mmCIF file of C-alpha atoms and ligand atoms in Angstrom:
data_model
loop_
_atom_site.group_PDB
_atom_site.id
_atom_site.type_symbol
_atom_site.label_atom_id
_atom_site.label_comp_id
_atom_site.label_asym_id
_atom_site.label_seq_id
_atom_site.Cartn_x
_atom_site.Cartn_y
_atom_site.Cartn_z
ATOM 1 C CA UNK I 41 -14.413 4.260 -1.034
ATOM 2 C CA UNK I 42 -11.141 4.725 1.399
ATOM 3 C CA UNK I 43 -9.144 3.925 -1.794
ATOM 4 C CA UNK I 44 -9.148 7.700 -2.608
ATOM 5 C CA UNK I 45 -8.210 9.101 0.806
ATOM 6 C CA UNK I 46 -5.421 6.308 0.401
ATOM 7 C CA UNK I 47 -4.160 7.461 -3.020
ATOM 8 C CA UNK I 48 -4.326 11.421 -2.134
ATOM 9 C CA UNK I 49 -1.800 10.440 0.903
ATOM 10 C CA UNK I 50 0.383 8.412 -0.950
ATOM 11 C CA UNK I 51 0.350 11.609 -4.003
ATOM 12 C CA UNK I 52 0.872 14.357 -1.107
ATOM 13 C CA UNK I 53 3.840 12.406 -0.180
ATOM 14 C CA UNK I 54 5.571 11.230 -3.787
ATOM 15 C CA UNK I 55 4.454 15.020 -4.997
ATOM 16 C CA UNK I 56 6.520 15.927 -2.555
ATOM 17 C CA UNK I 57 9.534 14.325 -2.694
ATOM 18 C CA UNK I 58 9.506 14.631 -6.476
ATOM 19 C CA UNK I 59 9.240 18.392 -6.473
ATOM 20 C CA UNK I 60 11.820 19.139 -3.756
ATOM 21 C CA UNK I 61 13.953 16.274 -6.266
ATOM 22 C CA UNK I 62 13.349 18.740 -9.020
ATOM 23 C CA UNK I 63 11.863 15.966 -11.257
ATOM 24 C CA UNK I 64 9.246 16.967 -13.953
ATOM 25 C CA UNK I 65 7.241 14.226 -13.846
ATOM 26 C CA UNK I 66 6.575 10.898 -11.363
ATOM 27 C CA UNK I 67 6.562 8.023 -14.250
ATOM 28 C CA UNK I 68 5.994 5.675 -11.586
ATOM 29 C CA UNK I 69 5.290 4.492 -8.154
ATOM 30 C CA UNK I 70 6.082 1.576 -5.887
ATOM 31 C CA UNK I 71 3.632 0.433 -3.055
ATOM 32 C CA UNK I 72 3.669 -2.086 -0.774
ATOM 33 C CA UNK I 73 0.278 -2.743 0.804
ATOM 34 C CA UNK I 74 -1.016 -5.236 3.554
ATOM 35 C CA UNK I 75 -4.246 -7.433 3.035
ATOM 36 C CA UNK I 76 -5.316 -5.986 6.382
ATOM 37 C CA UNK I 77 -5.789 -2.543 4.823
ATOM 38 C CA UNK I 78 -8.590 -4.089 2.632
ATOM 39 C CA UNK I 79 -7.761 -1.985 -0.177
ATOM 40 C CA UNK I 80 -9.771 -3.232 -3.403
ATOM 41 C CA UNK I 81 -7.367 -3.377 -6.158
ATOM 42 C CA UNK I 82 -9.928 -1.935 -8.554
ATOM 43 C CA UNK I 83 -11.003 0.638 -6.754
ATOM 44 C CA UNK I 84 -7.345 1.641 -6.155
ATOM 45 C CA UNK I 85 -6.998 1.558 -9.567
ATOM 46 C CA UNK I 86 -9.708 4.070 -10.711
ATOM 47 C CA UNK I 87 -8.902 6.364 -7.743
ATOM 48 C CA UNK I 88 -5.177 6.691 -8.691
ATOM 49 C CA UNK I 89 -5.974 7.061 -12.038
ATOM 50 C CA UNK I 90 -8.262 10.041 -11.252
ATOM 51 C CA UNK I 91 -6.508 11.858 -9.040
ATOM 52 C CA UNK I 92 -3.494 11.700 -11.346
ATOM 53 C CA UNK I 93 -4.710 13.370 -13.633
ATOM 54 C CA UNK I 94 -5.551 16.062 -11.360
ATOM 55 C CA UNK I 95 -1.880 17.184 -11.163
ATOM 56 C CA UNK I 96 0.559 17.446 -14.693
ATOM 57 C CA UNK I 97 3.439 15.911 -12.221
ATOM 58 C CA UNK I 98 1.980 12.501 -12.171
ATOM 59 C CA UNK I 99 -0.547 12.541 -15.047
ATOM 60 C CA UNK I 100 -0.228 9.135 -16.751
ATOM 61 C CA UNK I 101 1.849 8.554 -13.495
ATOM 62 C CA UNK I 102 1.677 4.139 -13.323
ATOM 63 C CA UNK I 103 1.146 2.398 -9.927
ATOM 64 C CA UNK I 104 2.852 -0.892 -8.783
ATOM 65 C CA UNK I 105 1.799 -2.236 -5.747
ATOM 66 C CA UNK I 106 3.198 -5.625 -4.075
ATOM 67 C CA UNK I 107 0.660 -7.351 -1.441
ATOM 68 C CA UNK I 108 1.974 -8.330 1.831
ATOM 69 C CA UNK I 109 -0.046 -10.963 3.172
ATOM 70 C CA UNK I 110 -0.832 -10.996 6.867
ATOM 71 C CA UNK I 111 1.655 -12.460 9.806
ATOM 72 C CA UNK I 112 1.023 -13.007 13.452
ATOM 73 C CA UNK I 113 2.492 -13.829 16.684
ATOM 74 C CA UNK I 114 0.924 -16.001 19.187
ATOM 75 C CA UNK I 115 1.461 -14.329 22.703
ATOM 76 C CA UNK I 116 0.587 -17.474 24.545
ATOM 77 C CA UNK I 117 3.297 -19.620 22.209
ATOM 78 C CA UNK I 118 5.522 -17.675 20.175
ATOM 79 C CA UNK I 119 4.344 -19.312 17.060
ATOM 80 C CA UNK I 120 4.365 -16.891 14.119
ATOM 81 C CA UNK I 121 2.315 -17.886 11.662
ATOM 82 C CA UNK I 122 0.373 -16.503 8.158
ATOM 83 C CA UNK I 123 -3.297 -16.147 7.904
ATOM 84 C CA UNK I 124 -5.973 -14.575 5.610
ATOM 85 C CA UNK I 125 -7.719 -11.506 7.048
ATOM 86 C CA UNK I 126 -10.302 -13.516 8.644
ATOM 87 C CA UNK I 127 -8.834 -16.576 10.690
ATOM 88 C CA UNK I 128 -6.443 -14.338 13.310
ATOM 89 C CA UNK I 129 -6.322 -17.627 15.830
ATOM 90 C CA UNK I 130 -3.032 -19.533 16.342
ATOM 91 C CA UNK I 131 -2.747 -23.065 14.356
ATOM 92 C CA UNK I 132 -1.151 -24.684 16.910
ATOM 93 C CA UNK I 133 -2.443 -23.513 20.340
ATOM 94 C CA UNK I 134 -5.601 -22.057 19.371
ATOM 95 C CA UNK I 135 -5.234 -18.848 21.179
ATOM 96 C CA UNK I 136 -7.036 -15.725 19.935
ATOM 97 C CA UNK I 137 -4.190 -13.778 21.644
ATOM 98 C CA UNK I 138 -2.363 -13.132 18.547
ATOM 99 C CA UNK I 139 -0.553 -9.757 17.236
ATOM 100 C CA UNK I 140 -0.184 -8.610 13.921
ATOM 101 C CA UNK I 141 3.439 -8.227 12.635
ATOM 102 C CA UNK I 142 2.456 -7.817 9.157
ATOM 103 C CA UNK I 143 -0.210 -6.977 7.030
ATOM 104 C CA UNK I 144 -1.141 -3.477 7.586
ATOM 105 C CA UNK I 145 1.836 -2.094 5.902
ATOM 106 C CA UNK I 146 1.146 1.083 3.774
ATOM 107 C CA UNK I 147 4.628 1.627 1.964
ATOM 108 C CA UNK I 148 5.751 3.757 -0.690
ATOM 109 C CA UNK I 149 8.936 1.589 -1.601
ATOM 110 C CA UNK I 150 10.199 3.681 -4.292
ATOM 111 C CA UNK I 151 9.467 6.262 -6.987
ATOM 112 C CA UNK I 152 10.549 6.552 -10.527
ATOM 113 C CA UNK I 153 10.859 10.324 -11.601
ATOM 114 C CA UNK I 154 11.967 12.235 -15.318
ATOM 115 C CA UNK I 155 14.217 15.134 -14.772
ATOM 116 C CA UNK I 156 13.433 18.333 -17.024
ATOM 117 C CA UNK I 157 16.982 17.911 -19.499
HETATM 118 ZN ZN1 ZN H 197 -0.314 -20.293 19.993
#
């Protein structure tokens, strides 16, 4: 499950930021993830959920995430077009010469924080 080796990045990072912000707790957490990482949305789910808990800065710490679904260039036509993670061939020109321009993003967008009053 690569979920977890996601989620323990993306808390090294916000854990991070947070303390060095002085915040007491992370209430929340933005993501912005690409198809292309084939990240199972349930899986994410129980791994964030666990590893939360490991750490009283983001226990009950919620998780938004926004999908970004996959883009390509054609390199023999300069078509850019959106596909699934399976069909990576140009529409128009048929070419399997294509490069991703989206889709593997891995993004924390923003984090919401408490401050200790
Ligand atoms: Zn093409």
């Amino acid at each position: 499950m690569h979920e977890m080796g996601i989620v323990s990045g993306i808390l090294e990072s916000v854990t991070a930021v947070a303390r060095n912000a002085g915040a007491s707790r992370i209430c929340k957490v933005n993501l912005r993830i690409g198809d292309m990482r084939e990240v199972v949305p349930e899986a994410m789910a129980l791994a964030w959920e666990v590893l939360c808990e490991e750490d009283p800065l983001t226990d009950g710490c919620e998780l938004a995430t926004e999908d970004v679904h996959p883009e390509s260039v054609c390199n023999a036509c300069g078509t850019v077009f959106s596909h699934d993670r399976f069909h990576l061939r140009c529409p128009v020109c048929g070419s399997a010469d294509t490069r991703l321009v989206h889709g593997r993003e891995l993004d924390i967008v923003s984090i919401e924080v408490e401050h200790p009053d």
